[in-house]
Coordinates of C-alpha atoms in Angstrom, one line a residue:
X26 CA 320.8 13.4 -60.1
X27 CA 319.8 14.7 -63.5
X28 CA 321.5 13.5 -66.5
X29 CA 322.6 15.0 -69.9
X30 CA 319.5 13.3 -71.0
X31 CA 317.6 15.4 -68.3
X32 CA 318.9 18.8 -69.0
X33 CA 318.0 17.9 -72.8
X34 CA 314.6 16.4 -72.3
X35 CA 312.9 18.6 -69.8
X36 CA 313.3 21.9 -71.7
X37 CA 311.9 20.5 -75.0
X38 CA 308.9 19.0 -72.3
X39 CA 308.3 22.8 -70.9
X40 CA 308.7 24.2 -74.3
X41 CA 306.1 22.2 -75.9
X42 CA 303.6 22.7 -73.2
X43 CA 304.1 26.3 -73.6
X44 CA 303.7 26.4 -77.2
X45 CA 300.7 24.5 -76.7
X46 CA 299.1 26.3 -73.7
X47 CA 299.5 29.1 -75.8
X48 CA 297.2 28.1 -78.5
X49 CA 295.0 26.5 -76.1
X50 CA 294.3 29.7 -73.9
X51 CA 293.9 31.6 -77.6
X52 CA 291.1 29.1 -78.6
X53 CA 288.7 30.8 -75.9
X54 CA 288.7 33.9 -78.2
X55 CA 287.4 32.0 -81.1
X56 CA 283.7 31.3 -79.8
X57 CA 282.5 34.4 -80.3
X58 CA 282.0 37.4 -83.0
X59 CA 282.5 40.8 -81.8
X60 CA 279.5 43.0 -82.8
X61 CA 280.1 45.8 -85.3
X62 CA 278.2 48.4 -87.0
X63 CA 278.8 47.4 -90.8
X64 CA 279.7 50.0 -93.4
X65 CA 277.0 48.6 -96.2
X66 CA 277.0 52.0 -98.7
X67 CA 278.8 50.1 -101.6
X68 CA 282.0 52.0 -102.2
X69 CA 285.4 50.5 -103.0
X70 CA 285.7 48.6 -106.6
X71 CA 287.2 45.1 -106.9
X72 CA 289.0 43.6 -109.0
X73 CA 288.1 39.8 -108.5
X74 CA 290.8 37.2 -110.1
X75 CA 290.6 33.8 -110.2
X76 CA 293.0 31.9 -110.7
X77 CA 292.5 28.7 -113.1
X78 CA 294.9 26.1 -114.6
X79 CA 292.7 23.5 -116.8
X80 CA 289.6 24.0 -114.6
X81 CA 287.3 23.4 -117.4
X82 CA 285.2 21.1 -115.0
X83 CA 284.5 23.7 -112.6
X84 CA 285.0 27.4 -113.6
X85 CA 281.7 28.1 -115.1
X86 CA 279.9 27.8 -111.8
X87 CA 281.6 29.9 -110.2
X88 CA 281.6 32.7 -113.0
X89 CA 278.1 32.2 -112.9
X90 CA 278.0 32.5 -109.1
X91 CA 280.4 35.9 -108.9
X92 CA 278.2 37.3 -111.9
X93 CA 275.5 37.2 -109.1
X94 CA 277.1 39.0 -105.9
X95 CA 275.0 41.4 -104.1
X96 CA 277.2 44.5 -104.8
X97 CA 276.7 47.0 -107.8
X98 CA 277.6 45.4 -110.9
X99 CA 279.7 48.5 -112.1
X100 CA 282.0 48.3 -109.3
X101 CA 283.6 44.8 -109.8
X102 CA 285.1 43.2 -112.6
X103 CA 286.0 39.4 -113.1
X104 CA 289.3 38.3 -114.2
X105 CA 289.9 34.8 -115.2
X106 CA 293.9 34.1 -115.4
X107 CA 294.0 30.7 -117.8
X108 CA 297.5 30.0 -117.1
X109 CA 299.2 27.2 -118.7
X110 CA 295.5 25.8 -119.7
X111 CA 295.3 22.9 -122.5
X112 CA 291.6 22.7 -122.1
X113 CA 288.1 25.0 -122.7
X114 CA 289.0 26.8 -119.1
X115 CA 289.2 30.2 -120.6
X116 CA 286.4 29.8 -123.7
X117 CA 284.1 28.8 -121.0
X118 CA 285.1 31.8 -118.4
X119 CA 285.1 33.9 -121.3
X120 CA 281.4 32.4 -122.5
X121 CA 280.3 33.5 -118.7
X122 CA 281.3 37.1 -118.9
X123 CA 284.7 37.2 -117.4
X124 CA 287.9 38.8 -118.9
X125 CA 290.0 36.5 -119.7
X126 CA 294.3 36.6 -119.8
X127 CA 295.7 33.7 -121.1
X128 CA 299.4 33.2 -120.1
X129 CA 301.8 30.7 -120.4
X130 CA 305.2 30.0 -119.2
X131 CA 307.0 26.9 -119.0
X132 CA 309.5 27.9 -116.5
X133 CA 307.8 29.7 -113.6
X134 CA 305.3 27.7 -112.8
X135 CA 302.8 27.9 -109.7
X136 CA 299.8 30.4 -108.7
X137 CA 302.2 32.6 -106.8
X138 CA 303.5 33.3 -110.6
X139 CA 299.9 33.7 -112.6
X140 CA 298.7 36.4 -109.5
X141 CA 302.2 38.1 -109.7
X142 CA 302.1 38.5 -113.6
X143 CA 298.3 39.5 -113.0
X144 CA 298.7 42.2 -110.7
X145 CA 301.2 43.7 -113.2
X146 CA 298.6 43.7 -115.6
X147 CA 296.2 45.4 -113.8
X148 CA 298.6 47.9 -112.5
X149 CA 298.9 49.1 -116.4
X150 CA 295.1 49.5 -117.5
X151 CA 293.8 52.1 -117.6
X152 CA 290.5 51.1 -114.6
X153 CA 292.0 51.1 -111.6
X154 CA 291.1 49.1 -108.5
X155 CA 290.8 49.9 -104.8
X156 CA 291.5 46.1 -104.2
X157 CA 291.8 43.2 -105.2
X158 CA 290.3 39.9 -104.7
X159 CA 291.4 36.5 -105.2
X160 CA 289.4 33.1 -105.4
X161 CA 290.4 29.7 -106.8
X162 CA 288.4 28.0 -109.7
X163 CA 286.7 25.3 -107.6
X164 CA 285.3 27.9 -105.3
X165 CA 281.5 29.0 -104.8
X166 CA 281.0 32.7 -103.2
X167 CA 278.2 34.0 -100.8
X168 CA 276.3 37.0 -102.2
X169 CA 277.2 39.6 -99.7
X170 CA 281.4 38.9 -100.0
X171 CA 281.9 42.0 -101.8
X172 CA 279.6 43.7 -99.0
X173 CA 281.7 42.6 -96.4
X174 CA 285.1 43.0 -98.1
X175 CA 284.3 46.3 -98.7
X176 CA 283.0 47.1 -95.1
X177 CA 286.4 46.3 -94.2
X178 CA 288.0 48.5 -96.5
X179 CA 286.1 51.5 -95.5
X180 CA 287.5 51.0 -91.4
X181 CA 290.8 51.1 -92.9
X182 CA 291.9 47.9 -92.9
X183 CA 294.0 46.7 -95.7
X184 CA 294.8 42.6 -96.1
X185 CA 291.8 40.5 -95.0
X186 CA 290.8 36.9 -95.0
X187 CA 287.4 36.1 -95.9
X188 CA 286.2 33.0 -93.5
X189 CA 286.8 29.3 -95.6
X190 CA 283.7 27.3 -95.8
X191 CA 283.3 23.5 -97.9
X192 CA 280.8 23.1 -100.4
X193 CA 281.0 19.1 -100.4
X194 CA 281.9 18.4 -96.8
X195 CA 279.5 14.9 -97.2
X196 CA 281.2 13.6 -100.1
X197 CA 284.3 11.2 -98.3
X198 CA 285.5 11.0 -95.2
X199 CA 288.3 13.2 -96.3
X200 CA 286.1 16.4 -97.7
X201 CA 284.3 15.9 -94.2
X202 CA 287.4 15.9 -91.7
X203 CA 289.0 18.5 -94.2
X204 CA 286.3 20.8 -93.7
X205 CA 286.1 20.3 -89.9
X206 CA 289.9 21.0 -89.6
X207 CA 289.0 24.2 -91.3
X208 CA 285.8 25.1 -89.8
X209 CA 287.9 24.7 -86.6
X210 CA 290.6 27.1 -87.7
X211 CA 288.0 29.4 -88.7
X212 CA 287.2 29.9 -85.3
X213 CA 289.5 29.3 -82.9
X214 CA 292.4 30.6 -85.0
X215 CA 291.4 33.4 -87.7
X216 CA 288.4 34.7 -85.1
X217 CA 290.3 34.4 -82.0
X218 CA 293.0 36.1 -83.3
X219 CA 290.9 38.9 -85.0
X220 CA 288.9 39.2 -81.7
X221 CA 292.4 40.1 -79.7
X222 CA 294.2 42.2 -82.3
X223 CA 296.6 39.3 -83.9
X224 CA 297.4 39.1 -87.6
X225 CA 295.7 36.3 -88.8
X226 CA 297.2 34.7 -92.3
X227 CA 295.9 34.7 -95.5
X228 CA 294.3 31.5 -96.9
X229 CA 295.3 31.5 -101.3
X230 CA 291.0 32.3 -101.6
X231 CA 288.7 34.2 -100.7
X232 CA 291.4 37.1 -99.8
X233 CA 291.2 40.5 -100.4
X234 CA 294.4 42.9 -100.5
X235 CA 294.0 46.9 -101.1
X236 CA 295.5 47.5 -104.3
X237 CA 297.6 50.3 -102.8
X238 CA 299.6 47.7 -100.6
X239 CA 300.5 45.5 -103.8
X240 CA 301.4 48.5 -105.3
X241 CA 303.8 49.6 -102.3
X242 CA 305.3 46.5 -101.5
X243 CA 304.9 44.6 -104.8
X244 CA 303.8 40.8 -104.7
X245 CA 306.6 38.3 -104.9
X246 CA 305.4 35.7 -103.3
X247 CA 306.3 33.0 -105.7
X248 CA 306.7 29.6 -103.5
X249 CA 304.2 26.7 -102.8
X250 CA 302.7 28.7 -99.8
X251 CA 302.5 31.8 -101.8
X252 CA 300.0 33.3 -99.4
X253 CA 301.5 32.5 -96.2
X254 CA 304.6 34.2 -97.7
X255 CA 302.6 37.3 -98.9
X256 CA 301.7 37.3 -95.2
X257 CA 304.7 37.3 -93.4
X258 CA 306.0 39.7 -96.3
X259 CA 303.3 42.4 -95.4
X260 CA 303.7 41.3 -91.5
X261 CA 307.1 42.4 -91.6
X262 CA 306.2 45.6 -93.0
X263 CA 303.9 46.2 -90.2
X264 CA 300.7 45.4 -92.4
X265 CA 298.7 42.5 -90.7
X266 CA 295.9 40.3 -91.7
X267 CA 292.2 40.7 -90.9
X268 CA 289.7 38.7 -90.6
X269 CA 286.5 38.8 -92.1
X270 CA 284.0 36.0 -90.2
X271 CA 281.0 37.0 -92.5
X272 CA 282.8 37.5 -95.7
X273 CA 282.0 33.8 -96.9
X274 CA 283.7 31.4 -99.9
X275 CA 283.1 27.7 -100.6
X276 CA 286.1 25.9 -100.8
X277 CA 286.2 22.2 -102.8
X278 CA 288.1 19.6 -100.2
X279 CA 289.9 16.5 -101.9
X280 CA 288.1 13.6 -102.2
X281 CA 290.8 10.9 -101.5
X282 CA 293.3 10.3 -99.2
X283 CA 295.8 10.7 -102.2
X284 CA 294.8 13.9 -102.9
X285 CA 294.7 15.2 -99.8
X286 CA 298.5 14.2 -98.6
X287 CA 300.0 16.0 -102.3
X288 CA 297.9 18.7 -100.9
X289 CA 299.0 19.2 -97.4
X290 CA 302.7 17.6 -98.4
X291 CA 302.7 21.0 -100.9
X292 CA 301.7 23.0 -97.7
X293 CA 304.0 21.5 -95.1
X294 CA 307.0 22.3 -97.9
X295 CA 306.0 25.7 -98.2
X296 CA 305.3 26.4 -94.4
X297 CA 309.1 25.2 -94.1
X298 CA 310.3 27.2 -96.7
X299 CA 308.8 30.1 -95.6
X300 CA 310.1 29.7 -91.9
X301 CA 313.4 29.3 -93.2
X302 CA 313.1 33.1 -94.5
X303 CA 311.4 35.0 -92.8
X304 CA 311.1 33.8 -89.0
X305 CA 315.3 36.0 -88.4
X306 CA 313.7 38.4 -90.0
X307 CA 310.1 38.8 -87.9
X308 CA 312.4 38.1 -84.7
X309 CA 314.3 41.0 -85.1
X310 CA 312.1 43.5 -86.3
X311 CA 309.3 42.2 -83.4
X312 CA 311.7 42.5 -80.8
X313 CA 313.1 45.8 -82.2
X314 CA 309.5 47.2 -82.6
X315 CA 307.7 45.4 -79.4
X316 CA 305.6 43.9 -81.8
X317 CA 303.1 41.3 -80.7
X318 CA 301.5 40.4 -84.2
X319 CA 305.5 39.5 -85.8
X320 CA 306.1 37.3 -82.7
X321 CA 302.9 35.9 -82.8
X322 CA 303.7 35.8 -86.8
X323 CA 306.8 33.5 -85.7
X324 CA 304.6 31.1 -83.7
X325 CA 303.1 30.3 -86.2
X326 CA 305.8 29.7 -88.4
X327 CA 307.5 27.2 -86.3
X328 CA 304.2 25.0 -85.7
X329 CA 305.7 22.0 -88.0
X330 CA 308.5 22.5 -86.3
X331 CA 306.7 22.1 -83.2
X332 CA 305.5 18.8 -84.1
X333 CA 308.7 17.0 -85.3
X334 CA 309.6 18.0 -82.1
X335 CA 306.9 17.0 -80.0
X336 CA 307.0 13.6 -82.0
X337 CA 311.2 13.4 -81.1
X338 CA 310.2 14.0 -77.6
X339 CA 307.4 11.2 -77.5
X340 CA 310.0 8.7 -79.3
X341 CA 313.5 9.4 -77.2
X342 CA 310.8 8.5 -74.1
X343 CA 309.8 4.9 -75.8
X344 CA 312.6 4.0 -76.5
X345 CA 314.9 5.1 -73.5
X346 CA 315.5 2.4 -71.0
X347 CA 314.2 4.9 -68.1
X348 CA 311.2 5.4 -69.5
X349 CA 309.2 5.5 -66.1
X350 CA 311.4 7.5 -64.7
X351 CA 310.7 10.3 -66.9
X352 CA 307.4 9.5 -66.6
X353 CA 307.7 10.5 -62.9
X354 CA 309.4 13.5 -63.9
X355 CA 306.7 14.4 -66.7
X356 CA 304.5 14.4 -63.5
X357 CA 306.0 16.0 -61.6
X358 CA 307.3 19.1 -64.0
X359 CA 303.9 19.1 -66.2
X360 CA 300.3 17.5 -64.2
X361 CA 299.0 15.0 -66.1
X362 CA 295.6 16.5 -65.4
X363 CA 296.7 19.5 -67.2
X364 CA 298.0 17.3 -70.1
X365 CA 295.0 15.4 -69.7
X366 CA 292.6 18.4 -70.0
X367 CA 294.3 19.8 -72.8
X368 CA 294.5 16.5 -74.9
X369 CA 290.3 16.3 -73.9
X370 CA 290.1 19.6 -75.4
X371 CA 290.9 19.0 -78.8
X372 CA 288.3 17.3 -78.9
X373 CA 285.6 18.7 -77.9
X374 CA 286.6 21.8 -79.6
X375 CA 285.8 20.3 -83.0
X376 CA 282.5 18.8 -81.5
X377 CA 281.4 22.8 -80.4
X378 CA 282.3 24.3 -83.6
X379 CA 280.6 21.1 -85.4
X380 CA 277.1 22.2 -83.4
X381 CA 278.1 25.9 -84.3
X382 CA 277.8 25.5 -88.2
X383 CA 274.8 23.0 -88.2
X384 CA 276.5 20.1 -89.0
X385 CA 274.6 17.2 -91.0
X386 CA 274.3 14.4 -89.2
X387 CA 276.9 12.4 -91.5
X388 CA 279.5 14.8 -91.4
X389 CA 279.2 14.0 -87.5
X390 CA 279.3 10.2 -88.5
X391 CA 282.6 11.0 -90.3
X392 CA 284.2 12.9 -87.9
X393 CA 285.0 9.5 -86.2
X394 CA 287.8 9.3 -88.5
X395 CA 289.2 13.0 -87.6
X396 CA 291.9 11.8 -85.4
X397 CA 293.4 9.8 -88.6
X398 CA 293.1 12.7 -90.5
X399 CA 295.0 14.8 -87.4
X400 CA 297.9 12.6 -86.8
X401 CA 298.1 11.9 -90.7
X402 CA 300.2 15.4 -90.8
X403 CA 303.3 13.4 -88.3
X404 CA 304.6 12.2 -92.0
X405 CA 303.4 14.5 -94.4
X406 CA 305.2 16.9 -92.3
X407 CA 308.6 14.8 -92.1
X408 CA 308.4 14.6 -95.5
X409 CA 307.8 18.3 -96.2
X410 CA 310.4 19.0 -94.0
X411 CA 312.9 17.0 -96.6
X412 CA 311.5 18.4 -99.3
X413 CA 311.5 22.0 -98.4
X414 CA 313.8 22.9 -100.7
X415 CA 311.6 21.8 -103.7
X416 CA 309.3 24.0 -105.4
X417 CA 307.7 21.7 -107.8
X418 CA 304.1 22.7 -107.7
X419 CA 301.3 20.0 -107.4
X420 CA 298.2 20.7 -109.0
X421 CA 294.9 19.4 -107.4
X422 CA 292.6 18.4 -109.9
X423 CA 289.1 19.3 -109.1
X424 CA 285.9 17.9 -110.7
X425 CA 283.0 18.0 -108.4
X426 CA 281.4 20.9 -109.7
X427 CA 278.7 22.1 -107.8
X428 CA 276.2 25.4 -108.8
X429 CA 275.4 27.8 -106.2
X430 CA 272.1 27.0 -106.7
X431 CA 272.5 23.3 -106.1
X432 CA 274.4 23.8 -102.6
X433 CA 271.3 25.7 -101.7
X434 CA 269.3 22.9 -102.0
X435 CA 271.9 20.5 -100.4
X436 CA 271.9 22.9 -97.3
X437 CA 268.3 23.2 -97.0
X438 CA 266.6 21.5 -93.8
X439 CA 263.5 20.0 -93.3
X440 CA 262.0 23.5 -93.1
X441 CA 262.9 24.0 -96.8
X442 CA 264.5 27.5 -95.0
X443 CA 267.3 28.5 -92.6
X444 CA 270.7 29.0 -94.5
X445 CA 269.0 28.9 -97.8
X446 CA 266.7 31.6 -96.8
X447 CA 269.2 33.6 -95.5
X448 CA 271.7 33.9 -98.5
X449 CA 268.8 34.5 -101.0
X450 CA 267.7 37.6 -98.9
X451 CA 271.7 38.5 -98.8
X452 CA 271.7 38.3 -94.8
X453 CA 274.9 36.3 -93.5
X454 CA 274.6 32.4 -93.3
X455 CA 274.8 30.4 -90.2
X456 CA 277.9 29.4 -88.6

């Protein structure tokens, strides 16, 4: 005879299995590229911001590195935005060739506020933009990003995600099992997604959005996720996010612990925050418009959510004094096997996208420690869950500045070749 317990319990038990089946069965998508015929006449113009707050460390790198795309040099322009910078940030951008546009404000705070006061600047010059693009100062950019951005442009589509590589993924244990959790989503989210005709999300770099869209709908995404809220914004207008696998930025992961929980804790707040306004408003409009990508959009939305709950589920089983009962019941409802096969799978997903991007051989070593850096997100994302009314942003202070030229080297293989080779002739690297 079930209990109140029961009619409680099993629901959240078939509900998380579902939510998880869901991703699991999208995954498959992900380990492939669909082949295309590339646009490669340069056409569109860019407007390429970065934004920078006291990045004096780093930002001359990558001004060197953009000054160097393989696109024609009258087509692109690089902004710098030094916003609220005490340091050389925006004497050393402008020393590189970028234009500068220093801009303080005590009050609004955040890189959701220096791109939204940007993009009204460039709306009143008098050069115009077909789109822009948006990179953060720590960042290092393959050669052909413009190529591919504006291959994209010229099929019509109009918010895209450029794929989020690491340039120091051998430094700690952390930069390694942060770059494997995004070398993971690379492919078995943004890919798999792209590959059946979801929206993916944008990820705050490497992102390029036709000018005409910011123009239409305006920015005004101001809170600690500002590009996950941009997202769902231009979702709910019935603009989704591409993906671009083989439009390619370097992305600097934390170095400590430390850094790496402010980080995520930020994201986790933001991720709420976001929910909170904007997962009524996808639900409606994606069941009045039979629209997949907005209740796909919602899905992803309530993954923290998910995970408190899965975690409250795991706990109320522990601690109830008929635990093995339920445990009979878990059988019975949900086959361990499956459960087992699933729990397997998360595994050996980061293991075949590890051997997909050439790995080094200590990134491999680190990735022992990937399960601590999984199941490190159970209390970062209580915690953001408390906090997700605060909007205090946390800056991550980056100082391992690494040339373009220099990763080459790093990547290179015995061979003195490979992925070296490949970005210096401007084909697409290896992932």
């Amino acid at each position: 005879m079930f209990t109140a317990y029961d009619y409680i319990m099993i629901p959240i038990q078939i509900l998380i299995l579902l939510f998880t089946l869901y991703y699991f069965i999208i995954s498959f998508f992900g380990f492939y590229q669909r082949k295309e015929k590339k646009i490669t006449r340069p056409e569109k113009t860019f407007a390429v911001i970065v934004a920078a707050h006291n990045e004096e460390q780093v930002i001359g790198s990558l001004i060197e590195n953009l000054q160097m795309l393989n696109y024609p040099r009258e087509l692109y322009d690089v902004h710098v935005i030094a916003d609220n910078c005490k340091d050389k940030t925006a004497e050393i951008a402008a020393s590189y060739g970028a234009l500068v546009h220093n801009r303080f404000n005590d009050v609004e705070k955040g890189k959701g506020y220096a791109m939204e006061w940007m993009f009204e600047r460039l709306f009143k010059m008098e050069k115009q933009y077909d789109a822009v693009v948006v990179f953060d100062a720590d960042n290092l950019v393959h050669p052909q990003f413009l190529v591919e951005m504006n291959n994209r442009l010229c099929k019509g589509e109009k918010i895209i995600q450029g794929y989020l590589d690491c340039k120091n993924p051998d430094d700690t244990w952390i930069s390694a099992t942060f770059a494997i959790c995004f070398w993971v989503v690379d492919h078995i989210w943004h890919l798999a997604k792209y590959n059946i005709g979801l929206s993916s999300v944008l990820g705050g770099t490497g992102m390029c959005i036709k000018t005409e869209i910011l123009k239409k709908h305006g920015w005004g995404a101001t809170c600690l996720t500002e590009d996950m809220e941009f997202t769902m914004k231009a979702l709910l207008q019935g603009e989704p996010t591409t993906w671009a696998h083989d439009a390619i930025v370097y992305d600097e992961k934390p170095l400590t612990f430390k850094q790496a929980w402010n980080q995520r804790k930020r994201w986790a707040q933001g991720h709420f925050d976001v929910a909170a306004r904007y997962i009524p408003k996808l639900l409606c409009q994606g069941i009045k418009q039979r629209n997949i990508s907005m209740l796909d959009g919602i899905i992803h939305l309530v993954q923290p959510h998910f995970l408190l709950l899965s975690v409250f589920f795991l706990f109320c089983n522990l601690i109830n004094s008929q635990y093995y009962f339920y445990t009979n019941l878990f059988n019975y409802y949900v086959p361990m096997e499956l459960w087992a096969l699933i729990c397997i799978w998360q595994y050996i997903i980061p293991m075949l996208i590890l051997a997909k991007v050439n790995a080094s051989a200590k990134t491999w070593l680190y990735f022992i420690l990937y399960p601590v850096f999984v199941y490190s997100w159970v209390p970062i994302t209580v915690l953001g869950f408390k906090d997700r009314n605060k909007r205090e942003w946390s800056h991550t202070i980056h100082t391992r500045n690494i040339t373009f030229q220099e990763m080459l080297v790093q990547d290179l293989p015995d061979d003195g070749l490979s992925t070296a080779k490949q970005i210096l002739l401007g084909k697409n690297a290896i992932k």
